[in-house]
CSV table of C-alpha atoms in Angstrom, one decimal:
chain,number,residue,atom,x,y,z
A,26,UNK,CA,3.8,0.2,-12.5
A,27,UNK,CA,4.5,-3.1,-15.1
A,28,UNK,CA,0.8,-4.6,-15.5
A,29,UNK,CA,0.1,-7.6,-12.9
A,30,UNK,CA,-2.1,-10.1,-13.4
A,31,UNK,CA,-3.4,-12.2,-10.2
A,32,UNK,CA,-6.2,-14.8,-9.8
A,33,UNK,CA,-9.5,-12.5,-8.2
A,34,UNK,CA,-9.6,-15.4,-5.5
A,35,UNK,CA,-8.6,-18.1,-3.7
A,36,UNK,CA,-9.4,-21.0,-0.7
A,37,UNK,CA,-7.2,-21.9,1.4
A,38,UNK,CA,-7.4,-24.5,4.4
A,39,UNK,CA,-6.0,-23.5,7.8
A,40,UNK,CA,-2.4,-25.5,8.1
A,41,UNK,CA,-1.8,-25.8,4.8
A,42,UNK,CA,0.0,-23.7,1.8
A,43,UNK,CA,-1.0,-20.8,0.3
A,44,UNK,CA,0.2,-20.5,-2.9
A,45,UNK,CA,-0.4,-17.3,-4.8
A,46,UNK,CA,0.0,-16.9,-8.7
A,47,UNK,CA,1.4,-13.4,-10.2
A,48,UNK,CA,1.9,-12.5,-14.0
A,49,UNK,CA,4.3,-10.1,-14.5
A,50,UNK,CA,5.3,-11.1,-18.4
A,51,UNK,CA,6.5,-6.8,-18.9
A,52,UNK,CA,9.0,-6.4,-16.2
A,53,UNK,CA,12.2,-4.9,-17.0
A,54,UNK,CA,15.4,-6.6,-15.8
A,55,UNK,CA,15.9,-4.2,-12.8
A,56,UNK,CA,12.5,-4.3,-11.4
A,57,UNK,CA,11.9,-5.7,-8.7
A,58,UNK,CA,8.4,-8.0,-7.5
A,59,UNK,CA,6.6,-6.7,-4.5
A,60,UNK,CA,4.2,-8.4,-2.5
A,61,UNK,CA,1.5,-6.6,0.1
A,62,UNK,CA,-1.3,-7.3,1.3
A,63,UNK,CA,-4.0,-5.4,3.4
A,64,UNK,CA,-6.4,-7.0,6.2
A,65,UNK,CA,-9.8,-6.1,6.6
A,66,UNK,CA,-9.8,-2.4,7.4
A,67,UNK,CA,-6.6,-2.3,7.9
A,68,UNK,CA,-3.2,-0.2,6.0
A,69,UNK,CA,-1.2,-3.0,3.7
A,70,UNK,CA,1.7,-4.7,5.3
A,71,UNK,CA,4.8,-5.1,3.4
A,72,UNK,CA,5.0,-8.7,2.6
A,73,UNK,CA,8.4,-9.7,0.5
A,74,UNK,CA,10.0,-8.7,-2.7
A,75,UNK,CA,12.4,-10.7,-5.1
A,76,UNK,CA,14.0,-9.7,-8.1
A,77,UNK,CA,15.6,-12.9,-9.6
A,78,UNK,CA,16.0,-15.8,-7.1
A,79,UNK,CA,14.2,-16.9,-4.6
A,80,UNK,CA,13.6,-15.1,-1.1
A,81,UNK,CA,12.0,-16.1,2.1
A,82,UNK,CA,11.3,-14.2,5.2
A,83,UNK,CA,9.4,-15.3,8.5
A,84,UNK,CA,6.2,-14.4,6.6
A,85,UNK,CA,6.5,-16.0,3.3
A,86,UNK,CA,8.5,-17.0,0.5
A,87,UNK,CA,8.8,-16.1,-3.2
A,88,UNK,CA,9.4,-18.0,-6.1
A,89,UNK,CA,10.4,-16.0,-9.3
A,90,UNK,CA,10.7,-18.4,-12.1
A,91,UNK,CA,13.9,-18.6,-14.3
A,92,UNK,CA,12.3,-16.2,-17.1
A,93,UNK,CA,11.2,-13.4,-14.4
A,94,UNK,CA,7.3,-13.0,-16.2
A,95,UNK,CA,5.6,-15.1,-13.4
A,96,UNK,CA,6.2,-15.5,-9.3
A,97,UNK,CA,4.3,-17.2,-6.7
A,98,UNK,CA,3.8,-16.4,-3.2
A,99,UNK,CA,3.9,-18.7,-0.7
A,100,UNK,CA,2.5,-19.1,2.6
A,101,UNK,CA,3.8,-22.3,4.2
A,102,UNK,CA,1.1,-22.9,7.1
A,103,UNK,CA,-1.6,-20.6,6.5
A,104,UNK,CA,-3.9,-19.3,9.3
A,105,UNK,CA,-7.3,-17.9,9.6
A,106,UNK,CA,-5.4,-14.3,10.3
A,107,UNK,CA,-3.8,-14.9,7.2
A,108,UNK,CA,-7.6,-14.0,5.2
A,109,UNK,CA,-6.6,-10.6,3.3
A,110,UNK,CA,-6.1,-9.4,-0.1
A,111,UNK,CA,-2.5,-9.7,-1.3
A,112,UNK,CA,-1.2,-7.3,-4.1
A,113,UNK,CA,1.5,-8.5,-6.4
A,114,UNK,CA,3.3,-5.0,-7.7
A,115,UNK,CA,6.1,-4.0,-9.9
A,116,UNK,CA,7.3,-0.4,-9.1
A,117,UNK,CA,8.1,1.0,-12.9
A,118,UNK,CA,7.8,4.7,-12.7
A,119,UNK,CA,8.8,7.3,-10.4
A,120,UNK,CA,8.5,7.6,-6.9
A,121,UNK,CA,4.5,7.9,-6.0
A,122,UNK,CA,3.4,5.3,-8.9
A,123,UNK,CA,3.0,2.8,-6.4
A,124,UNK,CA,-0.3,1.0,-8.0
A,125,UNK,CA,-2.4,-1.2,-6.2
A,126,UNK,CA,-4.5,-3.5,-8.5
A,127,UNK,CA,-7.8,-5.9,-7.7
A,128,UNK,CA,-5.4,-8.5,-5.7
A,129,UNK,CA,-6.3,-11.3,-4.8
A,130,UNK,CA,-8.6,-12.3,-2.1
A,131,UNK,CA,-7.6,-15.3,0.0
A,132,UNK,CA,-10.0,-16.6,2.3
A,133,UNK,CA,-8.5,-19.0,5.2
A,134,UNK,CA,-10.8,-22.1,6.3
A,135,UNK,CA,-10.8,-24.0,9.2
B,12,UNK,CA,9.2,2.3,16.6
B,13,UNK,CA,5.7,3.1,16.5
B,14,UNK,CA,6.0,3.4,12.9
B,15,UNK,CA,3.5,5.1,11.2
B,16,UNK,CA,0.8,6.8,13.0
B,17,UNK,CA,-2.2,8.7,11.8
B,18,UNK,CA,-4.5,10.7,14.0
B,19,UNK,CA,-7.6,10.7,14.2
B,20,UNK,CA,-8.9,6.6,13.3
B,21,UNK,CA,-12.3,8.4,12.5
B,22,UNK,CA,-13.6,11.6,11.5
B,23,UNK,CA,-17.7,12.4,10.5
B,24,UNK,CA,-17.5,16.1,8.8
B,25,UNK,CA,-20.3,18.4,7.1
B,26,UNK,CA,-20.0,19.5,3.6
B,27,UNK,CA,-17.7,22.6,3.4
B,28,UNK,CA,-15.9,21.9,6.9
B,29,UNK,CA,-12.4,22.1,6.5
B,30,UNK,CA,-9.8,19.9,8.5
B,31,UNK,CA,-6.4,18.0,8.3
B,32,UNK,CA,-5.5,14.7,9.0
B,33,UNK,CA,-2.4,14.2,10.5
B,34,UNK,CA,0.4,11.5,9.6
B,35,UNK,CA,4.4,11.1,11.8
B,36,UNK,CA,6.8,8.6,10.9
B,37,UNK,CA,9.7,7.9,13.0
B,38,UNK,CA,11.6,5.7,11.3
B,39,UNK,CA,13.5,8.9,9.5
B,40,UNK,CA,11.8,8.4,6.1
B,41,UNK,CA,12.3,10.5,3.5
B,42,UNK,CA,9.3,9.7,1.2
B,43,UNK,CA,5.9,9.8,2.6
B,44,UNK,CA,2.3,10.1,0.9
B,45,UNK,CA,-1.0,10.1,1.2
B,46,UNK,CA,-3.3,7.7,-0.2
B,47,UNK,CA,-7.3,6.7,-0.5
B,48,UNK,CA,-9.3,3.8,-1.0
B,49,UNK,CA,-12.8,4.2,-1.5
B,50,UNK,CA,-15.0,0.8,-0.5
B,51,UNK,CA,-14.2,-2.0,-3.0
B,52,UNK,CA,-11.3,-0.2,-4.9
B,53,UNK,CA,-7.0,-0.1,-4.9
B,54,UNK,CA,-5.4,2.5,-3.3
B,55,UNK,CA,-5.2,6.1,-5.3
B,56,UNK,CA,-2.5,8.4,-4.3
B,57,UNK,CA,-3.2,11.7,-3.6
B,58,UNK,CA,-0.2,13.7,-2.8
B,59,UNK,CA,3.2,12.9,-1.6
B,60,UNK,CA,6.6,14.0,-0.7
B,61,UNK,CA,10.2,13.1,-1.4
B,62,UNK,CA,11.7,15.2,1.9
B,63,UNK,CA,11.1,18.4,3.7
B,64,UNK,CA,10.0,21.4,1.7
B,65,UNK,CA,8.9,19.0,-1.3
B,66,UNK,CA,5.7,17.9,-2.3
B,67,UNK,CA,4.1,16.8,-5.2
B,68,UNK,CA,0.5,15.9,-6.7
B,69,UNK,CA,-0.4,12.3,-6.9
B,70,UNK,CA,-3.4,10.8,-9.3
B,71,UNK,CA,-6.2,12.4,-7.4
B,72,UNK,CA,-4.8,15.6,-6.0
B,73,UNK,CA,-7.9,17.6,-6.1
B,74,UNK,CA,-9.8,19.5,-2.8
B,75,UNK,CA,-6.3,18.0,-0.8
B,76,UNK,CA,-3.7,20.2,0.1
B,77,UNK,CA,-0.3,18.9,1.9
B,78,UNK,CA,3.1,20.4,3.3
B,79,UNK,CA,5.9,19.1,4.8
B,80,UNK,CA,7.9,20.7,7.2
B,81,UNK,CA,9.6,18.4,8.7
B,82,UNK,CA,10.8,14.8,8.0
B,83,UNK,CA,8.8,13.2,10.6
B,84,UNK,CA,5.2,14.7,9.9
B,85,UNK,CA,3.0,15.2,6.4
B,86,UNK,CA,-0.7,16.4,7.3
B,87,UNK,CA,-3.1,16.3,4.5
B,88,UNK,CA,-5.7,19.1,4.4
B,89,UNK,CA,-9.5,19.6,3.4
B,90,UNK,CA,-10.0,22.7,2.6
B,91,UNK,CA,-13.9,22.7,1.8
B,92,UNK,CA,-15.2,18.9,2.7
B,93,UNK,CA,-17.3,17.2,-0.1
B,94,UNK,CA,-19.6,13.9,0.3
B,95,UNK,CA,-17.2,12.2,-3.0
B,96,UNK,CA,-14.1,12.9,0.0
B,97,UNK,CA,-16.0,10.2,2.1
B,98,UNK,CA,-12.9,7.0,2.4
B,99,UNK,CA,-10.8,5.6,4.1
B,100,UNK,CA,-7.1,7.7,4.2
B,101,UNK,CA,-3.5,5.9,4.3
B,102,UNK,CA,-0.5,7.2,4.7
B,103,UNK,CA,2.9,5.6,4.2
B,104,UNK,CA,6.3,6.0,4.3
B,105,UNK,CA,9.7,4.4,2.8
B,106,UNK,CA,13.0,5.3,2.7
B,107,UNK,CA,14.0,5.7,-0.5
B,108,UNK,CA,12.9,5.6,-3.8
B,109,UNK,CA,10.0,3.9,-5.8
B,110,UNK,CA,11.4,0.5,-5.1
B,111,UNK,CA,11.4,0.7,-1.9
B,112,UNK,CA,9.6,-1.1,0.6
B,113,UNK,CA,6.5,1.2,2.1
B,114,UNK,CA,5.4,1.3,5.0
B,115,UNK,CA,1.6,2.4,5.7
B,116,UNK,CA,-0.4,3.9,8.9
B,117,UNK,CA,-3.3,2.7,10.1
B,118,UNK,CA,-5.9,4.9,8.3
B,119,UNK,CA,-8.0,7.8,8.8
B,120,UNK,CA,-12.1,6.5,7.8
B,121,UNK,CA,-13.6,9.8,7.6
B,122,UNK,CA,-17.1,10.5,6.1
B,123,UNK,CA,-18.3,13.8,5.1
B,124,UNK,CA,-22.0,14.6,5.1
């Protein structure tokens, strides 16, 4: 997979955004950005995933800026359930490369 | 759907026991595979499976064996259980190719003594 590079942590109070940085500055102009993220103990969840504009599900949204090397996950009210680490991934190579890196951990406050 | 289901949630084992952890799918994936995470690490894939009758290794194939039979089902085997096989085992599923979205079971936490 393209190397990602996201912050190791991050606060977050409950109610407000979540806003999650990714550095993708290799990807390729038919890759796509995925977003996971995996609860304590539990199997990842399937976030989102963007390639050039902007997408938004009942989860989240994604922002892929203009140049593609850089997107930011959003969480628009954020709740303690939302505590996990969340993997920002680039599929590259064939089917089974699927990498999950360090993530980042985002802690939810009340 | 139920998704992806893996059976069973835990699992103690002594060194040299063999067994196989079972994963289904019924969302008529093609791809499946079989991952680990070890405590405060990503995910390392062990072995997976682009449809019935083909499998292939994954980064840390070793002391794991796997077959698929049928779309629905891809059980991963320990032949002779060692202590360094003590995780936590996923297993997802996705419909196509690498860029597409996967979707992962529960997990199997097994420890081996």
């Amino acid at each position: 997979d393209a190397k990602t590079t996201q912050p190791t942590s991050m606060d977050c109070a409950e109610g407000r955004a979540a806003n999650l940085p990714c550095n993708h500055s290799t990807i390729s102009g038919n890759e796509y950005v995925y977003w996971y993220r995996q609860i304590h103990s539990q199997g990842p969840q399937y976030i989102i995933h963007g390639l050039k504009n902007n997408e938004t599900n009942e989860m989240a949204s994604l922002i892929i800026t203009e140049d593609r090397k850089s997107s930011t996950l959003i969480l628009p009210h954020a709740t303690l359930r939302d505590t996990a680490v969340y993997y920002c991934i680039v599929p590259r190579t064939s089917y089974g490369k699927l990498t999950f890196g360090q993530g980042t951990i985002l802690t939810v406050h009340p | 759907n139920a998704g992806v289901t893996q059976t069973p949630k835990f699992q103690v084992l002594k060194t040299g026991q063999s067994m196989t952890l079972q994963c289904a799918q019924d969302m008529n994936h093609e791809y499946m595979s079989w991952y680990r995470q070890d405590p405060g690490m990503g995910l390392r894939l062990i072995h997976y499976s682009v449809g019935a009758g083909i499998t292939d290794q994954g980064e840390v194939p070793n002391g794991y064996n796997v077959s698929r039979s049928t779309t629905e089902d891809f059980p991963l085997r320990l032949l002779s259980a060692a202590p360094s096989q003590t995780s936590v085992y996923f297993c997802a599923s996705s419909s196509g190719g690498y860029q597409e979205t996967q979707y992962f079971g529960p997990g199997t936490r097994l420890l081996v003594l």
